[in-house]
PDB file of C-alpha atoms in Angstrom:
ATOM      1  CA  UNK A   1       0.000   0.000   0.000  1.00 53.00           C
ATOM      2  CA  UNK A   2       0.876   3.632  -0.117  1.00 80.00           C
ATOM      3  CA  UNK A   3       1.486   3.938   3.600  1.00 92.00           C
ATOM      4  CA  UNK A   4       1.318   2.129   6.908  1.00 95.00           C
ATOM      5  CA  UNK A   5      -2.240   1.093   7.624  1.00 96.00           C
ATOM      6  CA  UNK A   6      -3.586   0.398  11.100  1.00 97.00           C
ATOM      7  CA  UNK A   7      -6.942  -1.078  11.972  1.00 97.00           C
ATOM      8  CA  UNK A   8      -9.166  -0.383  13.706  1.00 97.00           C
ATOM      9  CA  UNK A   9      -8.676   3.353  14.066  1.00 96.00           C
ATOM     10  CA  UNK A  10     -10.621   3.289  17.318  1.00 97.00           C
ATOM     11  CA  UNK A  11     -11.346   0.459  19.718  1.00 98.00           C
ATOM     12  CA  UNK A  12     -13.379   0.592  22.898  1.00 98.00           C
ATOM     13  CA  UNK A  13     -13.262  -2.489  25.086  1.00 98.00           C
ATOM     14  CA  UNK A  14     -14.258  -3.484  28.565  1.00 98.00           C
ATOM     15  CA  UNK A  15     -11.723  -4.092  31.280  1.00 98.00           C
ATOM     16  CA  UNK A  16     -10.567  -7.688  31.259  1.00 98.00           C
ATOM     17  CA  UNK A  17     -11.271  -8.311  27.573  1.00 98.00           C
ATOM     18  CA  UNK A  18      -8.807  -9.363  24.887  1.00 98.00           C
ATOM     19  CA  UNK A  19      -7.990  -7.084  21.945  1.00 98.00           C
ATOM     20  CA  UNK A  20      -6.010  -7.345  18.726  1.00 98.00           C
ATOM     21  CA  UNK A  21      -4.604  -4.389  16.846  1.00 98.00           C
ATOM     22  CA  UNK A  22      -3.452  -4.806  13.267  1.00 98.00           C
ATOM     23  CA  UNK A  23      -0.661  -3.133  11.331  1.00 98.00           C
ATOM     24  CA  UNK A  24      -0.117  -3.412   7.592  1.00 98.00           C
ATOM     25  CA  UNK A  25       3.324  -1.969   6.772  1.00 97.00           C
ATOM     26  CA  UNK A  26       4.596  -0.432   3.586  1.00 95.00           C
ATOM     27  CA  UNK A  27       5.201  -3.167   1.044  1.00 94.00           C
ATOM     28  CA  UNK A  28       8.781  -4.406   1.110  1.00 91.00           C
ATOM     29  CA  UNK A  29       9.641  -2.939   4.488  1.00 93.00           C
ATOM     30  CA  UNK A  30      11.366  -5.580   6.568  1.00 92.00           C
ATOM     31  CA  UNK A  31      11.431  -3.680   9.851  1.00 93.00           C
ATOM     32  CA  UNK A  32       8.252  -3.071  11.811  1.00 95.00           C
ATOM     33  CA  UNK A  33       7.870  -1.230  15.119  1.00 96.00           C
ATOM     34  CA  UNK A  34       5.084  -0.828  17.661  1.00 98.00           C
ATOM     35  CA  UNK A  35       4.912   2.205  19.930  1.00 97.00           C
ATOM     36  CA  UNK A  36       2.412   3.316  22.553  1.00 98.00           C
ATOM     37  CA  UNK A  37       1.504   6.959  23.083  1.00 96.00           C
ATOM     38  CA  UNK A  38      -0.302   7.863  26.271  1.00 95.00           C
ATOM     39  CA  UNK A  39      -2.073  11.195  26.665  1.00 90.00           C
ATOM     40  CA  UNK A  40       0.407  14.052  26.927  1.00 88.00           C
ATOM     41  CA  UNK A  41       3.415  11.835  26.276  1.00 91.00           C
ATOM     42  CA  UNK A  42       5.706  11.033  23.416  1.00 94.00           C
ATOM     43  CA  UNK A  43       5.501   7.603  21.801  1.00 96.00           C
ATOM     44  CA  UNK A  44       7.211   4.811  23.752  1.00 97.00           C
ATOM     45  CA  UNK A  45       8.811   1.829  22.067  1.00 96.00           C
ATOM     46  CA  UNK A  46       7.161  -1.544  22.589  1.00 97.00           C
ATOM     47  CA  UNK A  47       8.606  -4.071  20.142  1.00 96.00           C
ATOM     48  CA  UNK A  48      10.585  -4.285  16.912  1.00 93.00           C
ATOM     49  CA  UNK A  49      10.438  -6.969  14.227  1.00 94.00           C
ATOM     50  CA  UNK A  50      13.039  -7.713  11.606  1.00 92.00           C
ATOM     51  CA  UNK A  51      11.247 -10.003   9.200  1.00 92.00           C
ATOM     52  CA  UNK A  52       9.175 -12.533  11.120  1.00 94.00           C
ATOM     53  CA  UNK A  53      11.132 -12.463  14.345  1.00 92.00           C
ATOM     54  CA  UNK A  54      10.930 -10.067  17.245  1.00 93.00           C
ATOM     55  CA  UNK A  55      14.419  -8.565  17.371  1.00 91.00           C
ATOM     56  CA  UNK A  56      13.726  -6.482  20.458  1.00 92.00           C
ATOM     57  CA  UNK A  57      10.688  -6.767  22.724  1.00 95.00           C
ATOM     58  CA  UNK A  58      12.194  -4.906  25.642  1.00 93.00           C
ATOM     59  CA  UNK A  59       9.461  -2.282  25.626  1.00 95.00           C
ATOM     60  CA  UNK A  60       6.524  -4.607  26.214  1.00 97.00           C
ATOM     61  CA  UNK A  61       5.247  -3.615  29.661  1.00 96.00           C
ATOM     62  CA  UNK A  62       4.257  -7.096  30.876  1.00 96.00           C
ATOM     63  CA  UNK A  63       3.248 -10.538  29.681  1.00 96.00           C
ATOM     64  CA  UNK A  64      -0.283  -9.418  28.832  1.00 98.00           C
ATOM     65  CA  UNK A  65       1.197  -7.843  25.714  1.00 98.00           C
ATOM     66  CA  UNK A  66       2.283  -9.943  22.779  1.00 97.00           C
ATOM     67  CA  UNK A  67       2.898  -9.281  19.087  1.00 98.00           C
ATOM     68  CA  UNK A  68       3.352 -11.475  16.043  1.00 97.00           C
ATOM     69  CA  UNK A  69       4.373 -11.073  12.437  1.00 97.00           C
ATOM     70  CA  UNK A  70       4.047 -14.603  11.041  1.00 95.00           C
ATOM     71  CA  UNK A  71       4.746 -13.904   7.370  1.00 94.00           C
ATOM     72  CA  UNK A  72       7.044 -10.928   7.736  1.00 92.00           C
ATOM     73  CA  UNK A  73       4.449  -8.429   6.632  1.00 95.00           C
ATOM     74  CA  UNK A  74       1.269  -7.754   8.649  1.00 97.00           C
ATOM     75  CA  UNK A  75       1.695  -7.606  12.397  1.00 98.00           C
ATOM     76  CA  UNK A  76      -0.812  -7.995  15.200  1.00 98.00           C
ATOM     77  CA  UNK A  77      -0.420  -6.586  18.683  1.00 98.00           C
ATOM     78  CA  UNK A  78      -2.385  -8.607  21.198  1.00 98.00           C
ATOM     79  CA  UNK A  79      -3.380  -7.454  24.656  1.00 98.00           C
ATOM     80  CA  UNK A  80      -4.903  -9.889  27.138  1.00 98.00           C
ATOM     81  CA  UNK A  81      -6.979  -9.005  30.215  1.00 98.00           C
ATOM     82  CA  UNK A  82      -7.000  -5.331  29.307  1.00 98.00           C
ATOM     83  CA  UNK A  83      -6.716  -2.744  32.057  1.00 98.00           C
ATOM     84  CA  UNK A  84      -7.772   0.902  32.081  1.00 97.00           C
ATOM     85  CA  UNK A  85      -4.099   1.862  32.091  1.00 97.00           C
ATOM     86  CA  UNK A  86      -3.709   0.264  28.664  1.00 98.00           C
ATOM     87  CA  UNK A  87      -5.781   3.085  27.171  1.00 98.00           C
ATOM     88  CA  UNK A  88      -3.536   4.884  24.691  1.00 97.00           C
ATOM     89  CA  UNK A  89      -2.849   5.355  20.998  1.00 96.00           C
ATOM     90  CA  UNK A  90      -0.905   2.421  19.594  1.00 98.00           C
ATOM     91  CA  UNK A  91       1.325   3.417  16.704  1.00 97.00           C
ATOM     92  CA  UNK A  92       2.925   1.176  14.138  1.00 97.00           C
ATOM     93  CA  UNK A  93       5.853   2.129  11.922  1.00 95.00           C
ATOM     94  CA  UNK A  94       7.836   0.377   9.228  1.00 95.00           C
ATOM     95  CA  UNK A  95      11.156   0.937   7.523  1.00 92.00           C
ATOM     96  CA  UNK A  96      13.398  -0.662   4.975  1.00 88.00           C
ATOM     97  CA  UNK A  97      16.546  -2.529   5.917  1.00 74.00           C
ATOM     98  CA  UNK A  98      19.888  -0.826   6.321  1.00 70.00           C
ATOM     99  CA  UNK A  99      21.536   2.280   7.628  1.00 68.00           C
ATOM    100  CA  UNK A 100      20.196   5.773   7.227  1.00 72.00           C
ATOM    101  CA  UNK A 101      16.619   4.677   6.898  1.00 79.00           C
ATOM    102  CA  UNK A 102      13.614   6.436   8.331  1.00 85.00           C
ATOM    103  CA  UNK A 103      10.476   4.956   9.806  1.00 90.00           C
ATOM    104  CA  UNK A 104       7.043   5.733   8.420  1.00 92.00           C
ATOM    105  CA  UNK A 105       4.188   5.828  10.894  1.00 94.00           C
ATOM    106  CA  UNK A 106       0.588   4.798  10.606  1.00 95.00           C
ATOM    107  CA  UNK A 107      -2.306   6.867  11.953  1.00 94.00           C
ATOM    108  CA  UNK A 108      -2.542   4.745  15.057  1.00 95.00           C
ATOM    109  CA  UNK A 109      -5.247   2.840  16.883  1.00 97.00           C
ATOM    110  CA  UNK A 110      -6.854   4.642  19.794  1.00 96.00           C
ATOM    111  CA  UNK A 111      -7.629   2.024  22.448  1.00 98.00           C
ATOM    112  CA  UNK A 112      -9.994   2.918  25.257  1.00 98.00           C
ATOM    113  CA  UNK A 113     -10.536   0.460  28.085  1.00 98.00           C
ATOM    114  CA  UNK A 114     -13.679   1.183  30.087  1.00 97.00           C
TER     115      UNK A 114
ATOM    116  CA  UNK B   1      20.630   4.183  27.047  1.00 77.00           C
ATOM    117  CA  UNK B   2      19.297   6.916  24.850  1.00 83.00           C
ATOM    118  CA  UNK B   3      17.103   9.710  26.173  1.00 91.00           C
ATOM    119  CA  UNK B   4      15.572  12.893  24.790  1.00 95.00           C
ATOM    120  CA  UNK B   5      14.576  16.049  26.624  1.00 97.00           C
ATOM    121  CA  UNK B   6      12.269  18.693  25.234  1.00 97.00           C
ATOM    122  CA  UNK B   7      12.330  21.361  27.929  1.00 96.00           C
ATOM    123  CA  UNK B   8       9.325  23.330  26.698  1.00 96.00           C
ATOM    124  CA  UNK B   9       5.923  21.717  27.099  1.00 96.00           C
ATOM    125  CA  UNK B  10       4.084  24.633  25.468  1.00 96.00           C
ATOM    126  CA  UNK B  11       5.274  27.482  23.274  1.00 97.00           C
ATOM    127  CA  UNK B  12       3.150  30.308  21.896  1.00 97.00           C
ATOM    128  CA  UNK B  13       4.393  32.508  19.058  1.00 97.00           C
ATOM    129  CA  UNK B  14       2.760  35.118  16.889  1.00 97.00           C
ATOM    130  CA  UNK B  15       2.131  34.341  13.259  1.00 97.00           C
ATOM    131  CA  UNK B  16       5.098  35.526  11.221  1.00 97.00           C
ATOM    132  CA  UNK B  17       7.501  35.364  14.156  1.00 98.00           C
ATOM    133  CA  UNK B  18      10.496  33.061  14.273  1.00 98.00           C
ATOM    134  CA  UNK B  19      10.436  29.769  16.140  1.00 97.00           C
ATOM    135  CA  UNK B  20      12.972  27.611  17.924  1.00 98.00           C
ATOM    136  CA  UNK B  21      12.036  24.362  19.651  1.00 98.00           C
ATOM    137  CA  UNK B  22      14.683  22.855  21.877  1.00 98.00           C
ATOM    138  CA  UNK B  23      15.807  19.254  21.969  1.00 98.00           C
ATOM    139  CA  UNK B  24      18.629  17.717  23.982  1.00 97.00           C
ATOM    140  CA  UNK B  25      19.600  14.084  23.763  1.00 95.00           C
ATOM    141  CA  UNK B  26      21.755  11.629  25.615  1.00 91.00           C
ATOM    142  CA  UNK B  27      23.592   8.992  23.619  1.00 85.00           C
ATOM    143  CA  UNK B  28      27.126   7.644  23.631  1.00 74.00           C
ATOM    144  CA  UNK B  29      27.883   7.824  19.923  1.00 78.00           C
ATOM    145  CA  UNK B  30      26.635   9.879  16.988  1.00 79.00           C
ATOM    146  CA  UNK B  31      22.896   9.380  16.978  1.00 86.00           C
ATOM    147  CA  UNK B  32      20.317   9.503  14.290  1.00 91.00           C
ATOM    148  CA  UNK B  33      18.068  12.499  15.048  1.00 94.00           C
ATOM    149  CA  UNK B  34      14.555  13.266  13.916  1.00 95.00           C
ATOM    150  CA  UNK B  35      11.821  15.835  14.298  1.00 97.00           C
ATOM    151  CA  UNK B  36       8.209  14.746  13.837  1.00 96.00           C
ATOM    152  CA  UNK B  37       5.019  16.794  13.853  1.00 96.00           C
ATOM    153  CA  UNK B  38       1.645  15.534  15.004  1.00 94.00           C
ATOM    154  CA  UNK B  39      -1.615  17.382  14.436  1.00 91.00           C
ATOM    155  CA  UNK B  40      -4.667  16.462  16.538  1.00 83.00           C
ATOM    156  CA  UNK B  41      -5.968  13.040  15.563  1.00 77.00           C
ATOM    157  CA  UNK B  42      -3.196  12.556  13.034  1.00 81.00           C
ATOM    158  CA  UNK B  43      -0.212  10.290  12.800  1.00 85.00           C
ATOM    159  CA  UNK B  44       3.398  11.366  13.046  1.00 92.00           C
ATOM    160  CA  UNK B  45       4.840  13.168  10.057  1.00 93.00           C
ATOM    161  CA  UNK B  46       8.589  13.392   9.602  1.00 94.00           C
ATOM    162  CA  UNK B  47       9.828  16.987   9.284  1.00 96.00           C
ATOM    163  CA  UNK B  48      13.523  16.292   8.953  1.00 95.00           C
ATOM    164  CA  UNK B  49      16.293  13.892   9.901  1.00 94.00           C
ATOM    165  CA  UNK B  50      20.000  13.842  10.590  1.00 93.00           C
ATOM    166  CA  UNK B  51      22.164  10.793   9.993  1.00 90.00           C
ATOM    167  CA  UNK B  52      25.595  12.237   9.300  1.00 88.00           C
ATOM    168  CA  UNK B  53      27.396  14.960   7.349  1.00 89.00           C
ATOM    169  CA  UNK B  54      26.238  18.556   7.229  1.00 91.00           C
ATOM    170  CA  UNK B  55      25.016  19.489  10.681  1.00 92.00           C
ATOM    171  CA  UNK B  56      22.385  21.905   9.376  1.00 97.00           C
ATOM    172  CA  UNK B  57      19.534  19.973   7.842  1.00 97.00           C
ATOM    173  CA  UNK B  58      16.592  21.264   5.884  1.00 97.00           C
ATOM    174  CA  UNK B  59      13.171  19.736   6.118  1.00 97.00           C
ATOM    175  CA  UNK B  60       9.677  20.134   4.821  1.00 96.00           C
ATOM    176  CA  UNK B  61       7.407  23.122   5.425  1.00 95.00           C
ATOM    177  CA  UNK B  62      10.356  25.505   5.777  1.00 97.00           C
ATOM    178  CA  UNK B  63      11.789  23.882   8.929  1.00 98.00           C
ATOM    179  CA  UNK B  64      15.473  23.361   9.630  1.00 98.00           C
ATOM    180  CA  UNK B  65      17.459  21.903  12.501  1.00 98.00           C
ATOM    181  CA  UNK B  66      21.076  22.042  13.582  1.00 97.00           C
ATOM    182  CA  UNK B  67      22.980  19.195  15.201  1.00 95.00           C
ATOM    183  CA  UNK B  68      25.425  20.479  17.810  1.00 95.00           C
ATOM    184  CA  UNK B  69      27.470  17.633  19.197  1.00 92.00           C
ATOM    185  CA  UNK B  70      29.146  19.788  21.872  1.00 92.00           C
ATOM    186  CA  UNK B  71      25.742  20.705  23.297  1.00 94.00           C
ATOM    187  CA  UNK B  72      24.013  17.383  22.565  1.00 94.00           C
ATOM    188  CA  UNK B  73      21.288  19.394  20.925  1.00 96.00           C
ATOM    189  CA  UNK B  74      19.170  19.250  17.805  1.00 97.00           C
ATOM    190  CA  UNK B  75      16.987  22.359  17.907  1.00 98.00           C
ATOM    191  CA  UNK B  76      14.240  22.923  15.353  1.00 98.00           C
ATOM    192  CA  UNK B  77      13.853  26.351  13.767  1.00 98.00           C
ATOM    193  CA  UNK B  78      11.570  28.165  11.386  1.00 98.00           C
ATOM    194  CA  UNK B  79      12.082  31.808  10.391  1.00 97.00           C
ATOM    195  CA  UNK B  80       8.404  32.698   9.989  1.00 97.00           C
ATOM    196  CA  UNK B  81       5.616  30.666  11.568  1.00 98.00           C
ATOM    197  CA  UNK B  82       2.253  30.148   9.876  1.00 96.00           C
ATOM    198  CA  UNK B  83      -1.022  29.471  11.702  1.00 96.00           C
ATOM    199  CA  UNK B  84      -1.057  25.991  10.139  1.00 95.00           C
ATOM    200  CA  UNK B  85       2.144  25.130  12.053  1.00 97.00           C
ATOM    201  CA  UNK B  86       0.153  24.829  15.283  1.00 97.00           C
ATOM    202  CA  UNK B  87       0.658  21.204  16.348  1.00 97.00           C
ATOM    203  CA  UNK B  88       2.741  19.060  18.665  1.00 97.00           C
ATOM    204  CA  UNK B  89       6.378  18.518  17.803  1.00 98.00           C
ATOM    205  CA  UNK B  90       8.458  15.539  18.849  1.00 98.00           C
ATOM    206  CA  UNK B  91      12.202  15.146  18.786  1.00 97.00           C
ATOM    207  CA  UNK B  92      13.487  11.575  18.579  1.00 95.00           C
ATOM    208  CA  UNK B  93      16.828   9.805  18.681  1.00 93.00           C
ATOM    209  CA  UNK B  94      17.604   6.495  17.039  1.00 89.00           C
ATOM    210  CA  UNK B  95      20.611   4.227  17.016  1.00 78.00           C
ATOM    211  CA  UNK B  96      21.462   1.747  14.287  1.00 74.00           C
ATOM    212  CA  UNK B  97      22.854  -0.763  16.781  1.00 75.00           C
ATOM    213  CA  UNK B  98      19.426  -0.905  18.414  1.00 73.00           C
ATOM    214  CA  UNK B  99      17.596  -1.619  15.183  1.00 72.00           C
ATOM    215  CA  UNK B 100      16.793   2.030  14.669  1.00 78.00           C
ATOM    216  CA  UNK B 101      14.119   1.994  17.325  1.00 87.00           C
ATOM    217  CA  UNK B 102      13.319   5.542  18.347  1.00 92.00           C
ATOM    218  CA  UNK B 103      13.309   7.212  21.729  1.00 93.00           C
ATOM    219  CA  UNK B 104      11.007  10.237  21.743  1.00 96.00           C
ATOM    220  CA  UNK B 105      10.875  13.350  23.825  1.00 97.00           C
ATOM    221  CA  UNK B 106       7.663  14.294  25.604  1.00 96.00           C
ATOM    222  CA  UNK B 107       6.781  16.793  22.893  1.00 97.00           C
ATOM    223  CA  UNK B 108       6.285  20.542  22.621  1.00 98.00           C
ATOM    224  CA  UNK B 109       2.845  21.945  21.836  1.00 97.00           C
ATOM    225  CA  UNK B 110       3.074  24.948  19.554  1.00 98.00           C
ATOM    226  CA  UNK B 111       0.312  27.543  19.604  1.00 97.00           C
ATOM    227  CA  UNK B 112       0.252  30.303  16.988  1.00 97.00           C
ATOM    228  CA  UNK B 113      -1.382  33.649  17.745  1.00 96.00           C
ATOM    229  CA  UNK B 114      -2.896  35.569  14.867  1.00 89.00           C
TER     230      UNK B 114
END
């Protein structure tokens, strides 16, 4: 596609429920990143994929958060037993391989846990 | 570990006045540096980037930034602000040895007075 696509754009869920957020990166981009942006904050790194594997998941806050990228393209961020503190905008970005490359961001998914 | 400080949470300037947004970073080697802009409800748009070479970089929408290694700074400037520049601005640092994941500052909200 022309850019990074994230679905849904908005998600409201009840506390304790499971949610999946989808990211469709720019075609051919091997690197994919998930960030979380809470109100009044800058984006915070969650996890980074190079191809199908998670190269760095040091930003995932706890084991309720998990992400996959089974075919090296689309990625899904999964949150189990959601809590109100998980409410935020979840941003996905992708980039091509190599040095001096920039990341392109999607519009984000706004998750609200009620 | 990398870190980014944007000392100004809010800045208000008059339309047509000059603008400087401050950014200081902490990183052991030469970082990759970025400025992004985010309008309400929108994703992050890259304004400009620094990887190496000329320390004064030009970006879109008439913005420029200067990398000053001695001050660990990468301040964003614009000689004449337009009302459409009102948005939130994020400085970010990336490092190739960390897969180019980005560490963002907390952001500066720019208000433009007419």
